[in-house]
C-alpha angles and dihedrals in degrees: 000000000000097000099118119122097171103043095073086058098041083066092059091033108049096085093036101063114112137151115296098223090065093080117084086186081082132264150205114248110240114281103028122115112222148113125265130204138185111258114278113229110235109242130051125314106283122237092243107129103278102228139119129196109205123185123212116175102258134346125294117280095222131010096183091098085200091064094026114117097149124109089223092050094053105059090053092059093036085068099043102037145061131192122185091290145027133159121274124246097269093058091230107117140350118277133202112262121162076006109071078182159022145183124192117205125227097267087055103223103081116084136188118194127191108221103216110255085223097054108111132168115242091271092065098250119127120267103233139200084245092061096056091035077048098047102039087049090053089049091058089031091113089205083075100045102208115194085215103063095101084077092063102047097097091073112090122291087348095129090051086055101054090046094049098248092109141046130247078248100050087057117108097246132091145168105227099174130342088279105025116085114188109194129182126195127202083238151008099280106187082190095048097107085054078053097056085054088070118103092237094068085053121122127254131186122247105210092042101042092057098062101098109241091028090143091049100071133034088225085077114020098101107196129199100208154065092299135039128199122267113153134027116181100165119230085010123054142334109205120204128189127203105277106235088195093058121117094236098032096126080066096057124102108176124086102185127027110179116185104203122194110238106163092180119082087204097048087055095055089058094052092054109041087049088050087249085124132023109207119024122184096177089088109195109215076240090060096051091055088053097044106017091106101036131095091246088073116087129180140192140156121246129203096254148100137208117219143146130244135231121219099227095189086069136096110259103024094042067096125084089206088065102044088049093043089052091049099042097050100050113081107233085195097063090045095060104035092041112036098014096042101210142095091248113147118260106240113235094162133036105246111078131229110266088054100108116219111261094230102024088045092176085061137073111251080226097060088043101058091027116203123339092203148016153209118264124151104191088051090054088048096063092038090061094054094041089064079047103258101114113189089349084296109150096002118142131262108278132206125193116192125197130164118271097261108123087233093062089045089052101051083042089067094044082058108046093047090050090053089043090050105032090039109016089239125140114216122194116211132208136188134219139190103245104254093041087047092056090057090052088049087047088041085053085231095146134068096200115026129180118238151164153197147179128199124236101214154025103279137071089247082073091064100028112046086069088077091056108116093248087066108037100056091102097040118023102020082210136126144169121195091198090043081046088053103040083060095044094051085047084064100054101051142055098201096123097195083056090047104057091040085058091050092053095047092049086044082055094055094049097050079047091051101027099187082161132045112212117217107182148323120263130244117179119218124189135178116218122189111251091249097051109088132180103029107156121214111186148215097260101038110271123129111221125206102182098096093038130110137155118244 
């Protein structure tokens, strides 16, 4: 399954991660869900050219928001599209955005939102409530078999259609007018406005969309935000330019963002030392000993984990005892400390640090329930031999896949010595391009695969809901019909003591289960230029260019 936001930018990440109190440019404490940006200079916006060159890996993987579920693909629209919401730049709440309104009714679960009269797509014509009734159907329709549906499915009657046990019309979400949206969820979703956040409630246009090769040219990708497409020049640079139809458009300072494709971490370092690029989030462990302490290095936690998973339709971890034993005799410290470089936690549970406990809200649900496993080699041992692998003796021939990054590779390695020397297994590795790796995981042509993902908002359901059987039958192959339920039941109620009872028990069955084995929990870095002021990093990962500027 490719539903795994976090796992594109794991691969960037996994060598940039240090401790946040190295940066004098100002950090989160760990734990702690919000936005950072670099500092604003006090005055008016000066009459320096107002561009910035920013570097990712590789391209993104999909630029149609309403099939998008990569990390990569997401920093790039979410810079070049709006929905009715996104969160403000403090990163403190959700904000209208194409909705300039909305009214709940009593149950809860029915919203109207008021487009903005003013909304309009790059092309000048105005953003409607059909578009978004248009755009959150074709993400359920199951004829186009978005990857993304899952995030829809708390509108009414959105899972059975997906599933083909309901009808477009059945689904919870209806143009009433060109600027009235009614829209009906299964159930009452305090968290339902950060949803809508998300790119896949994002709007595209009919009449565009179905043209087919729309995202390939900037004569017909149409854009809802702060910047629009110009220029598209594959495996080297996508160039966007500020968007004059935007909503917000008086708001926004930069002319030219122009998102360049440097793989090597090496290579980056050397762009933007020399002022080839602006703003670089591939942090080399070189580069951290260069900015670390400047004011050009910024830090901040994210709500997201990397982990491996386990193909459980394969001998041997079609057994719970050897998945445990795997995940209990590697030592995720030294991982981190060693091959990652950083004083990011080691995850011994699946929901990440930044999700606030639904009954103790000043606390981390994290710090609330504690770990859920732990590390023991000599338990893994006997595990082991209990599943009749004594020793490793007998077990079957294991492959364990990564992308091609030298950080994967690295913690690949790490891996595969600590499982040769705690269980006496050997375990062959092999590497993938990303968009070639993502078809092995879906061909189920792995045993051990690395992975990633990060949350969208602020609840464990976020980082949790990943691991339901609707969404693990290309990954995973793993399901549990209690841990289905627990989660079920969590969705249909708003009893947060319940809630987060439910969340542990299904976390317990996880860590019983382990079809997954969590590695860490992620924390972003980036390096902006000192004149380059504004630049957002969010929450969940995604570097946001609508409030910056260069002074």
């Amino acid at each position: 399954m490719k539903k795994r936001l976090g796992v594109v930018l794991a691969a960037l990440l996994a060598i940039t991660s240090v401790t946040a109190g190295c940066s004098s440019g100002g950090t989160q404490s760990q734990g702690q869900p919000s936005q950072q940006t670099a500092p604003k200079a006090e005055g008016e916006k000066p009459a320096a050219e107002q561009k910035i060159i920013y570097a990712l890996s590789k391209e993104p993987e999909e630029m149609d928001p309403t099939l998008n579920v990569y990390s990569r693909s997401s920093i790039v629209l979410q810079n070049l599209f709006r929905g009715l919401y996104k969160i403000d730049e403090s990163g403190k709440k959700p904000v209208p955005s194409l909705a300039e309104s909305h009214e709940l009714d009593a149950t809860g679960t029915k919203y109207t939102f008021k487009i903005n009269k003013n909304a309009k797509w790059s092309d000048g014509k105005p953003v409607t409530a059909q578009d978004f009734e248009y755009s959150w159907k074709r993400v359920l329709n199951p004829d186009v078999a978005s990857g993304a549906a899952f995030y829809l499915y708390y509108l009414k009657n959105g899972k059975a259609y997906n599933e083909k046990k309901a009808s477009a019309d059945d689904v919870g979400v209806k143009a009433v007018d060109d600027n009235t949206l009614e829209v009906t969820l299964e159930n009452p979703t305090p968290y339902f406005l950060e949803l809508l956040c998300v790119t896949a409630y994002y709007p595209v246009r009919k009449d565009v969309v179905e043209k087919e090769g729309w995202t390939k040219s900037p004569e017909t990708y149409l854009t809802t935000g702060p910047f629009m497409l110009t220029e598209l020049k594959p495996k080297e640079k996508y160039v966007l330019k500020k968007n004059p139809n935007y909503l917000e458009a008086d708001k926004v300072k930069l002319d030219t963002l122009e998102i360049v494709f440097i793989e090597s971490t090496e290579a980056e370092l050397a762009a933007y030392t020399n002022n080839e690029i602006q703003v670089s989030d591939n942090i080399s462990p070189e580069g951290m000993k260069q900015y670390q302490n400047t004011p050009e290095f910024f830090s901040i936690p994210r709500i997201g984990m990397q982990y491996f998973d386990f193909n459980a339709s394969k001998k041997p971890f079609d057994d719970a005892k050897v998945r445990k034993a795997f995940s209990m005799s590697i030592n995720r410290e030294q991982i981190i400390t060693s091959i990652v470089q950083s004083v990011e936690k080691p995850a011994f549970g699946m929901v990440p640090y930044g999700i606030p406990h639904g009954v103790q809200k000043d606390k981390d649900y994290r710090d609330v329930v504690g770990n859920v496993f732990s590390e023991n080699v000599d338990e893994a041992k006997k595990l082991l031999a209990e599943a009749g692998y004594p020793d490793g003796k007998g077990i079957p021939e294991i492959t364990m896949i990564v992308m091609a990054s030298q950080s994967d590779k690295d913690i690949a390695q790490a891996l595969q010595s600590m499982w040769k020397q705690n269980l006496g297994v050997d375990v062959s590795i092999q590497t993938f391009e990303s968009k070639v790796y993502w078809d092995e995981i879906d061909n189920g042509n792995f045993n051990i695969a690395s992975d990633g993902w990060t949350g969208d908002y602020p609840d464990p359901m976020t980082n949790l809901d990943i691991f339901e059987g609707v969404n693990t039958a290309d990954d995973l192959r793993w399901n549990s019909a209690e841990y289905d339920r627990l989660l079920e039941e969590n969705r249909k109620i708003s009893d947060q003591a319940k809630r987060m009872e439910n969340f542990e028990k299904a976390e317990k069955i996880l860590a019983d289960e382990m079809p997954i084995m969590p590695i860490r929990f992620f924390e972003d870095q980036f390096l902006a230029k000192p004149n380059v002021k504004g630049v957002l990093k969010n929450y969940i990962g995604h570097t946001i260019f609508e409030y910056a500027y260069v002074e």
